[in-house]
Tab-separated table of C-alpha atoms in Angstrom:
chain	number	residue	atom	x	y	z
A	24	MET	CA	12.796	12.535	-27.695
A	25	SER	CA	14.662	9.112	-27.449
A	26	TYR	CA	13.053	5.896	-25.001
A	27	LEU	CA	13.687	3.346	-23.801
A	28	ALA	CA	13.669	0.422	-26.554
A	29	PRO	CA	9.904	-1.332	-27.150
A	30	SER	CA	10.378	-4.285	-25.022
A	31	LYS	CA	11.198	-2.395	-22.059
A	32	ARG	CA	8.850	0.342	-22.170
A	33	ALA	CA	4.752	-0.015	-22.347
A	34	ALA	CA	2.610	1.890	-24.640
A	35	ARG	CA	1.735	5.508	-23.900
A	36	ALA	CA	-1.551	5.999	-23.306
A	37	SER	CA	-3.846	7.884	-26.658
A	38	SER	CA	-5.920	11.137	-24.862
A	39	LYS	CA	-8.277	9.132	-27.304
A	40	LEU	CA	-8.121	5.854	-24.460
A	41	LEU	CA	-8.108	9.172	-21.449
A	42	ARG	CA	-10.768	10.131	-22.336
A	43	SER	CA	-12.806	6.858	-23.173
A	44	ALA	CA	-11.721	5.390	-19.678
A	45	SER	CA	-13.082	8.178	-18.069
A	46	ARG	CA	-16.739	7.784	-19.926
A	47	ALA	CA	-17.059	4.361	-19.481
A	48	ALA	CA	-16.010	4.811	-15.192
A	49	ALA	CA	-18.912	6.883	-14.560
A	50	GLY	CA	-20.684	4.275	-15.701
A	51	ALA	CA	-18.850	0.913	-14.245
A	52	SER	CA	-18.613	3.542	-11.478
A	53	ASN	CA	-22.541	3.537	-10.682
A	54	SER	CA	-22.906	0.169	-11.271
A	55	LEU	CA	-20.086	-1.464	-9.871
A	56	ALA	CA	-20.900	-1.705	-6.135
A	57	GLY	CA	-23.482	-4.333	-7.022
A	58	GLN	CA	-21.907	-5.841	-9.270
A	59	GLN	CA	-18.148	-6.803	-7.197
A	60	ARG	CA	-20.841	-8.074	-4.248
A	61	VAL	CA	-21.244	-11.018	-6.551
A	62	ASN	CA	-18.886	-13.805	-6.539
A	63	ARG	CA	-16.273	-11.132	-4.480
A	64	ILE	CA	-15.123	-14.351	-1.869
A	65	HIS	CA	-13.378	-17.255	-3.452
A	66	ALA	CA	-13.787	-20.797	-1.947
A	67	SER	CA	-11.548	-21.295	0.822
A	68	THR	CA	-11.033	-24.666	2.393
A	69	LYS	CA	-9.226	-22.864	5.585
A	70	ASP	CA	-11.123	-20.440	8.699
A	71	LYS	CA	-11.069	-16.688	8.294
A	72	ALA	CA	-8.076	-16.006	11.057
A	73	VAL	CA	-9.576	-15.588	14.676
A	74	TYR	CA	-8.187	-12.671	17.174
A	75	ALA	CA	-4.878	-14.061	18.790
A	76	THR	CA	-5.882	-15.840	22.825
A	77	THR	CA	-3.754	-13.676	24.700
A	78	GLN	CA	-2.994	-9.525	24.227
A	79	PRO	CA	0.389	-8.173	26.425
A	80	ALA	CA	-0.592	-5.436	29.324
A	81	GLY	CA	-0.725	-1.621	27.892
A	82	LEU	CA	-2.844	-1.476	25.148
A	83	GLY	CA	-5.603	-0.231	26.059
A	84	ALA	CA	-5.592	-1.514	29.660
A	85	GLY	CA	-6.188	1.147	31.866
A	86	LEU	CA	-8.349	3.132	29.715
A	87	PRO	CA	-12.326	4.320	30.329
A	88	GLU	CA	-14.332	2.388	28.225
A	89	PHE	CA	-15.663	4.812	25.629
A	90	MET	CA	-11.845	4.956	24.706
A	91	THR	CA	-11.825	1.668	24.161
A	92	ALA	CA	-14.137	1.256	21.507
A	93	GLY	CA	-12.516	1.198	18.903
A	94	MET	CA	-10.325	-1.811	19.588
A	95	ALA	CA	-10.144	-4.779	18.573
A	96	PRO	CA	-11.877	-6.883	21.953
A	97	ARG	CA	-9.722	-8.423	24.157
A	98	PRO	CA	-9.640	-11.900	23.907
A	99	LYS	CA	-9.886	-13.722	27.539
A	100	PRO	CA	-7.010	-14.383	29.349
A	101	THR	CA	-5.647	-17.857	29.130
A	102	THR	CA	-2.000	-19.554	29.705
A	103	ALA	CA	-0.374	-19.165	26.407
A	104	ALA	CA	2.254	-16.423	26.066
A	105	PRO	CA	1.925	-14.150	23.904
A	106	THR	CA	4.024	-14.111	20.161
A	107	SER	CA	5.838	-10.013	21.014
A	108	THR	CA	5.003	-7.268	23.977
A	109	LEU	CA	4.850	-3.973	22.555
A	110	PRO	CA	7.821	-1.950	24.344
A	111	ARG	CA	7.772	1.890	25.338
A	112	VAL	CA	7.497	3.164	22.529
A	113	PRO	CA	9.569	5.169	22.263
A	114	ALA	CA	9.460	9.216	22.231
A	115	GLY	CA	8.534	12.009	19.016
A	116	GLN	CA	7.465	8.381	17.797
A	117	LEU	CA	3.527	7.877	16.558
A	118	ASN	CA	1.610	6.496	19.834
A	119	VAL	CA	-1.560	6.589	18.738
A	120	LEU	CA	-2.164	4.886	22.247
A	121	GLU	CA	-2.443	8.849	23.944
A	122	GLU	CA	-3.494	10.092	21.229
A	123	SER	CA	-6.950	8.805	22.339
A	124	ARG	CA	-7.272	11.105	24.950
A	125	LYS	CA	-8.066	13.440	22.462
A	126	PRO	CA	-11.054	15.025	20.366
A	127	GLU	CA	-9.561	14.983	17.096
A	128	PHE	CA	-8.470	11.451	17.149
A	129	TYR	CA	-12.118	9.716	17.660
A	130	GLN	CA	-12.589	12.639	14.231
A	131	ALA	CA	-9.279	11.100	12.756
A	132	ILE	CA	-11.289	7.324	13.902
A	133	SER	CA	-14.760	8.064	11.978
A	134	LYS	CA	-13.077	9.992	9.154
A	135	VAL	CA	-11.208	6.487	9.407
A	136	MET	CA	-14.177	3.768	10.029
A	137	ALA	CA	-16.306	5.778	7.114
A	138	ILE	CA	-13.228	5.036	4.605
A	139	ARG	CA	-12.946	1.720	5.407
A	140	LYS	CA	-17.189	0.802	5.014
A	141	ASP	CA	-16.575	2.974	1.391
A	142	TYR	CA	-13.572	0.424	0.691
A	143	VAL	CA	-15.249	-2.974	2.163
A	144	GLU	CA	-18.363	-1.604	-0.630
A	145	LYS	CA	-16.303	-0.620	-3.493
A	146	ARG	CA	-13.499	-3.116	-3.084
A	147	PHE	CA	-11.094	0.122	-3.674
A	148	VAL	CA	-11.503	3.977	-1.608
A	149	TRP	CA	-9.330	7.338	-3.163
A	150	VAL	CA	-8.556	9.292	-0.414
A	151	PRO	CA	-7.681	13.475	-1.345
A	152	ALA	CA	-4.812	14.764	0.394
A	153	GLU	CA	-6.420	17.462	2.372
A	154	GLU	CA	-8.702	14.171	4.301
A	155	MET	CA	-5.895	12.625	4.438
A	156	ILE	CA	-3.610	14.591	6.439
A	157	ASP	CA	-6.425	15.639	8.300
A	158	ILE	CA	-6.596	11.760	9.334
A	159	CYS	CA	-3.122	11.716	10.254
A	160	LEU	CA	-2.826	15.275	12.152
A	161	GLY	CA	-5.731	13.081	13.894
A	162	LEU	CA	-3.745	10.006	15.123
A	163	GLY	CA	-0.931	12.061	15.983
A	164	ALA	CA	1.094	12.780	13.169
A	165	THR	CA	3.435	16.280	13.524
A	166	ARG	CA	3.257	18.934	10.815
A	167	GLU	CA	7.325	18.887	10.272
A	168	ASP	CA	7.016	15.734	9.938
A	169	LEU	CA	4.200	16.212	6.671
A	170	GLU	CA	6.744	19.179	5.805
A	171	ALA	CA	9.727	16.398	5.904
A	172	LEU	CA	8.010	13.753	4.404
A	173	PRO	CA	8.713	14.816	0.645
A	174	GLN	CA	12.663	15.578	1.374
A	175	THR	CA	12.830	11.712	1.972
A	176	ALA	CA	12.901	10.732	-1.653
A	177	ASP	CA	16.314	12.564	-1.772
A	178	GLY	CA	18.036	9.678	-0.959
A	179	LEU	CA	16.326	6.958	-2.854
A	180	GLN	CA	18.876	4.805	-4.577
A	181	TYR	CA	19.424	3.154	-7.716
A	182	ASP	CA	16.763	0.336	-8.816
A	183	PRO	CA	18.090	-2.727	-9.514
A	184	THR	CA	16.270	-3.885	-12.677
A	185	LEU	CA	14.544	-0.298	-13.998
A	186	PRO	CA	16.858	1.892	-15.108
A	187	PHE	CA	14.846	5.213	-14.658
A	188	ARG	CA	13.536	4.079	-11.252
A	189	LYS	CA	15.513	4.727	-7.685
A	190	THR	CA	13.790	2.051	-5.079
A	191	ARG	CA	14.373	2.323	-1.127
A	192	ASN	CA	12.176	-1.218	0.875
A	193	GLY	CA	11.570	-2.222	3.876
A	194	ARG	CA	9.537	-4.980	5.635
A	195	PHE	CA	6.747	-4.310	8.095
A	196	CYS	CA	5.154	-6.824	10.214
A	197	PHE	CA	0.761	-6.062	10.896
A	198	ASP	CA	0.349	-7.888	14.352
A	199	TYR	CA	-2.751	-8.301	15.709
A	200	ASP	CA	-1.423	-10.542	18.554
A	201	THR	CA	0.522	-7.916	19.928
A	202	GLN	CA	-1.479	-4.863	18.442
A	203	SER	CA	0.700	-3.138	16.827
A	204	VAL	CA	3.456	-2.909	13.792
A	205	ARG	CA	6.891	-3.545	13.818
A	206	ARG	CA	9.934	-2.721	10.892
A	207	LEU	CA	10.427	-6.504	10.027
A	208	GLU	CA	14.674	-8.234	8.840
A	209	PHE	CA	15.173	-7.624	5.035
A	210	GLN	CA	14.334	-10.163	2.744
A	211	PRO	CA	15.039	-10.105	-0.713
A	212	PHE	CA	11.683	-9.805	-3.031
A	213	ALA	CA	10.684	-11.399	-5.922
A	214	LEU	CA	6.774	-11.254	-8.044
A	215	SER	CA	5.921	-14.106	-10.444
A	216	ALA	CA	3.670	-14.082	-13.384
A	217	GLU	CA	2.176	-16.576	-11.842
A	218	GLU	CA	0.862	-13.757	-9.105
A	219	ASP	CA	-0.860	-11.431	-12.206
A	220	PHE	CA	2.734	-10.157	-13.231
A	221	LYS	CA	4.590	-10.520	-16.090
A	222	ARG	CA	8.024	-7.706	-16.936
A	223	TYR	CA	11.163	-8.786	-17.369
A	224	ASP	CA	12.220	-9.330	-14.620
A	225	SER	CA	9.319	-10.920	-13.234
A	226	GLY	CA	9.923	-14.775	-10.993
A	227	GLN	CA	13.647	-12.845	-10.275
A	228	ILE	CA	14.592	-12.460	-6.852
A	229	ARG	CA	15.512	-8.975	-5.917
A	230	ARG	CA	17.187	-7.058	-3.442
A	231	PHE	CA	16.668	-3.442	-2.625
A	232	ASP	CA	18.434	-1.181	-0.470
A	233	GLU	CA	16.607	-0.551	2.846
A	234	ILE	CA	14.690	2.622	4.093
A	235	ASP	CA	16.299	4.379	6.655
A	236	ASP	CA	15.459	6.468	10.413
A	237	GLU	CA	14.854	8.738	8.227
A	238	LEU	CA	10.995	7.796	6.595
A	239	GLN	CA	10.094	4.982	8.975
A	240	LEU	CA	10.419	7.496	11.960
A	241	ASN	CA	8.678	9.519	10.820
A	242	THR	CA	5.031	10.193	12.516
A	243	VAL	CA	3.594	10.756	8.917
A	244	LEU	CA	4.641	7.880	7.447
A	245	GLN	CA	3.770	6.009	10.683
A	246	ALA	CA	0.635	7.688	11.195
A	247	LEU	CA	-0.033	6.340	6.790
A	248	LEU	CA	0.989	2.265	8.902
A	249	VAL	CA	-1.772	2.946	10.902
A	250	PHE	CA	-4.666	4.085	8.876
A	251	LYS	CA	-3.788	1.192	6.719
A	252	GLY	CA	-3.609	-1.645	9.706
A	253	MET	CA	-6.941	0.036	10.498
A	254	VAL	CA	-8.478	-0.291	7.107
A	255	VAL	CA	-7.777	-3.550	6.113
A	256	HIS	CA	-8.088	-5.547	9.688
A	257	GLY	CA	-10.833	-8.051	9.274
A	258	VAL	CA	-11.919	-7.348	5.585
A	259	GLU	CA	-12.952	-10.619	3.428
A	260	MET	CA	-11.382	-11.111	0.126
A	261	ALA	CA	-10.779	-13.001	-3.113
A	262	ARG	CA	-8.140	-15.237	-1.301
A	263	ARG	CA	-4.613	-15.319	-3.902
A	264	PRO	CA	-3.950	-19.214	-3.760
A	265	LYS	CA	-0.386	-20.416	-1.320
A	266	LEU	CA	-1.307	-17.682	1.444
A	267	ASP	CA	-1.555	-18.893	4.602
A	268	TYR	CA	-4.703	-17.084	5.651
A	269	ASP	CA	-4.931	-19.235	9.255
A	270	VAL	CA	-2.958	-16.504	10.710
A	271	ASN	CA	-3.197	-13.460	12.443
A	272	LYS	CA	-0.960	-11.483	10.983
A	273	ASN	CA	0.413	-9.072	8.098
A	274	ILE	CA	3.205	-8.587	6.207
A	275	LEU	CA	3.862	-5.674	4.626
A	276	THR	CA	6.764	-4.260	1.490
A	277	LEU	CA	7.384	-0.717	1.621
A	278	PHE	CA	8.701	0.322	-1.511
A	279	HIS	CA	9.431	4.004	-1.477
A	280	LEU	CA	9.635	5.213	-5.380
A	281	ARG	CA	11.037	7.867	-7.632
A	282	THR	CA	10.090	7.704	-11.252
A	283	THR	CA	11.937	9.920	-14.321
A	284	THR	CA	11.914	11.372	-17.423
A	285	ASN	CA	14.598	12.762	-19.397
A	286	GLN	CA	15.447	13.501	-22.902
A	287	GLU	CA	17.120	8.994	-22.645
A	288	ILE	CA	14.005	7.734	-20.670
A	289	LEU	CA	10.010	7.607	-20.303
A	290	GLY	CA	9.589	6.969	-17.389
A	291	GLU	CA	7.125	4.456	-16.671
A	292	PRO	CA	5.313	3.655	-12.998
A	293	ALA	CA	4.313	0.535	-14.381
A	294	LEU	CA	6.303	-1.024	-16.745
A	295	GLU	CA	4.855	-4.804	-16.350
A	296	GLY	CA	1.077	-3.338	-18.215
A	297	ILE	CA	-2.578	-4.156	-17.352
A	298	HIS	CA	-1.071	-6.502	-13.460
A	299	SER	CA	-2.316	-7.468	-9.669
A	300	ASP	CA	0.892	-6.811	-7.255
A	301	GLY	CA	0.804	-10.042	-5.812
A	302	VAL	CA	-0.923	-9.233	-2.680
A	303	ASP	CA	-4.582	-8.778	-0.422
A	304	HIS	CA	-4.103	-5.155	-0.379
A	305	THR	CA	-1.727	-2.748	-2.648
A	306	MET	CA	-2.264	1.836	-1.145
A	307	THR	CA	-0.129	4.178	-2.843
A	308	THR	CA	0.564	7.627	-1.450
A	309	LEU	CA	2.475	10.857	-3.767
A	310	LEU	CA	4.694	13.324	-1.899
A	311	GLY	CA	5.658	14.994	-4.645
A	312	HIS	CA	6.447	15.883	-8.242
A	313	ARG	CA	8.397	18.165	-10.617
A	314	ASN	CA	7.968	19.310	-13.776
A	315	MET	CA	5.202	16.984	-14.865
A	316	ARG	CA	2.674	17.187	-17.093
A	317	SER	CA	-0.883	16.907	-16.926
A	318	ASP	CA	-1.497	13.750	-17.993
A	319	SER	CA	1.230	12.304	-16.348
A	320	ALA	CA	0.905	8.685	-14.165
A	321	VAL	CA	-3.175	8.377	-14.075
A	322	THR	CA	-4.489	5.254	-12.538
A	323	PHE	CA	-6.426	2.694	-13.798
A	324	MET	CA	-8.648	0.128	-12.324
A	325	HIS	CA	-9.508	-2.667	-14.398
A	326	ALA	CA	-11.425	-6.347	-14.074
A	327	MET	CA	-10.342	-8.968	-12.708
A	328	HIS	CA	-10.650	-11.008	-15.983
A	329	GLU	CA	-8.252	-8.278	-18.501
A	330	GLN	CA	-6.063	-9.480	-19.409
A	331	THR	CA	-2.679	-9.013	-18.026
A	332	GLY	CA	0.096	-7.802	-19.093
A	333	ILE	CA	-0.985	-5.810	-22.124
A	334	PRO	CA	-0.275	-2.397	-22.448
A	335	LEU	CA	-2.442	0.542	-21.481
A	336	ASN	CA	-3.450	1.059	-24.695
A	337	ASP	CA	-5.373	-2.858	-25.357
A	338	ALA	CA	-7.268	-1.797	-22.063
A	339	LYS	CA	-10.546	-3.060	-23.245
A	340	PRO	CA	-12.965	0.615	-22.368
A	341	GLU	CA	-15.829	-1.583	-20.467
A	342	ASN	CA	-12.933	-3.630	-18.794
A	343	ILE	CA	-12.939	-0.261	-16.679
A	344	ARG	CA	-13.769	0.720	-13.456
A	345	ALA	CA	-12.161	3.926	-12.468
A	346	ARG	CA	-9.792	6.282	-12.469
A	347	VAL	CA	-7.438	7.991	-10.459
A	348	GLN	CA	-4.621	11.000	-9.966
A	349	HIS	CA	-2.095	11.780	-8.621
A	350	THR	CA	-1.303	15.313	-7.608
A	351	LYS	CA	-0.651	16.515	-4.646
A	352	LEU	CA	0.673	15.427	-1.806
A	353	LEU	CA	-0.364	12.245	0.209
A	354	ASP	CA	-3.503	11.620	-2.698
A	355	THR	CA	-4.187	8.097	-1.589
A	356	LEU	CA	-6.409	4.801	-3.594
A	357	MET	CA	-6.170	1.418	-2.012
A	358	ILE	CA	-6.989	-0.782	-4.011
A	359	LEU	CA	-8.421	-4.519	-3.218
A	360	ASP	CA	-5.230	-6.173	-5.373
A	361	HIS	CA	-7.413	-9.954	-6.037
A	362	GLU	CA	-10.062	-8.245	-7.090
A	363	ASN	CA	-9.028	-5.796	-9.160
A	364	LYS	CA	-5.754	-5.484	-11.779
A	365	HIS	CA	-4.279	-1.771	-12.619
A	366	SER	CA	-2.202	0.317	-15.126
A	367	LEU	CA	-0.534	3.428	-15.223
A	368	SER	CA	-0.034	6.166	-17.898
A	369	PRO	CA	3.949	7.080	-18.066
A	370	VAL	CA	5.733	9.897	-16.558
A	371	TYR	CA	6.107	12.688	-19.199
A	372	GLN	CA	7.492	16.277	-19.188
A	373	GLU	CA	6.262	19.536	-19.009
A	374	ASP	CA	9.352	20.997	-20.271
A	375	LEU	CA	11.378	19.000	-21.992
A	376	THR	CA	14.782	20.483	-21.277
A	377	GLN	CA	14.381	18.993	-17.727
A	378	ASP	CA	13.644	15.885	-15.799
A	379	ALA	CA	10.455	15.214	-14.638
A	380	THR	CA	9.630	12.638	-11.249
A	381	ARG	CA	7.343	11.703	-9.405
A	382	ASP	CA	7.489	10.244	-5.568
A	383	MET	CA	5.267	8.324	-4.306
A	384	LEU	CA	4.597	5.108	-1.452
A	385	VAL	CA	3.337	1.778	-2.297
A	386	PHE	CA	2.569	-0.237	0.922
A	387	PHE	CA	2.122	-4.295	-0.266
A	388	THR	CA	0.220	-5.696	1.710
A	389	ARG	CA	-0.370	-9.894	2.330
A	390	LYS	CA	-0.811	-12.880	4.796
A	391	PRO	CA	3.101	-14.415	5.051
A	392	VAL	CA	3.200	-17.189	2.298
A	393	ASP	CA	2.787	-21.068	2.343
A	394	GLU	CA	5.288	-23.603	1.217
A	395	GLY	CA	5.965	-23.252	-3.109
A	396	HIS	CA	4.983	-20.049	-3.195
A	397	ILE	CA	7.660	-17.589	-4.852
A	398	SER	CA	8.605	-15.693	-1.971
A	399	SER	CA	8.674	-18.797	0.308
A	400	LYS	CA	12.057	-18.668	1.655
A	401	ILE	CA	12.287	-14.948	2.032
A	402	ASP	CA	9.492	-14.602	3.845
A	403	SER	CA	10.462	-13.858	7.594
A	404	LYS	CA	8.907	-12.108	10.859
A	405	ILE	CA	12.475	-12.143	12.577
A	406	PRO	CA	11.984	-8.430	13.665
A	407	HIS	CA	15.227	-5.832	12.142
A	408	LYS	CA	17.923	-6.443	14.187
A	409	VAL	CA	19.367	-2.554	13.697
A	410	LYS	CA	16.396	-0.500	12.330
A	411	LYS	CA	13.736	-1.407	15.496
A	412	MET	CA	10.543	0.061	15.100
A	413	GLU	CA	7.604	-0.374	16.324
A	414	ILE	CA	3.868	1.420	17.102
A	415	PRO	CA	0.560	0.287	18.842
A	416	LEU	CA	-2.417	-0.330	16.068
A	417	PHE	CA	-5.727	1.152	16.727
A	418	LEU	CA	-7.742	-1.482	15.900
A	419	PRO	CA	-11.966	-1.379	14.141
A	420	ARG	CA	-14.667	-4.362	15.954
A	421	THR	CA	-15.194	-7.046	13.188
A	422	GLN	CA	-16.994	-9.260	14.923
């Protein structure tokens, strides 16, 4: 089998490393919480984000007190106008406020809060498929959309710089003033070596085809957005330079990806080796895979002092914090991106005569950028004029 030239592919992870990493992660997990509590908050000249001074009617308005117990507190009214008003949620889209009258909703919220607690303590969290499916359905997603979600990857387009990948992306805003998440207008994408991402296309301005309504109006995808909004809201973290932590919003870039390996090319979900994604929170969710060998696409989390850009094979076992593998629909990993680096092994074929594929959703969430950031000119907060979507969030109390 012939693969990409060495300059365009990361080294394969040896079985020896996979085994040693598993042993190292087992030992590391016992001391992880204590290690990560030390110096995990970087000094900053800016205060933490605060709640907006206004909140539109409808987000919890008129509900009994016990139904708003999990929501962010309603600020005192002022004369300032809200930045956005949540429109009526169209039929067929997720509206967690309507679900708040069902017992299953509170079971889901309880599970999310337990996950959030684990995330805050460990600085990453693994949510197995069964639990994530229960949460999404409890938040109001439908089983029909769950069955339809994997097929959305069949319409992906070719990636501008990676020949083994098909990709679409879209931008969203977690707006904590309106307590909603909405689709934003198209912008190109850039990720730089300054952000701990070293690859031959680092720093390039890349343009991806946009995700369509088939994905963004799927209630399972919308439930995943609500889930992530709940988990990351109010979490203190190591702060990245040139991001505006005073703004009461998060920008989310969603990547819809298919990685392919065949006899001509090796698909590598992390060709860049050990890296960070230049954001505050990274979430990865599996949609499906075909003909993928059992040792494929194993995710390793590394200490931040591990060298950026080196192949997984060169990682120091003592710097490996954990090891997970997405194998089932909606298996999900969340990482505090500026406190953990990560890497993945390649996608290998089970049957060498057939393509191997792996389909993922990757959710990058960060604060809006400041001047001087590589994305300062491509970080619009303007809603999408054609591909419109806005749904309510349900936010935990953080004060």
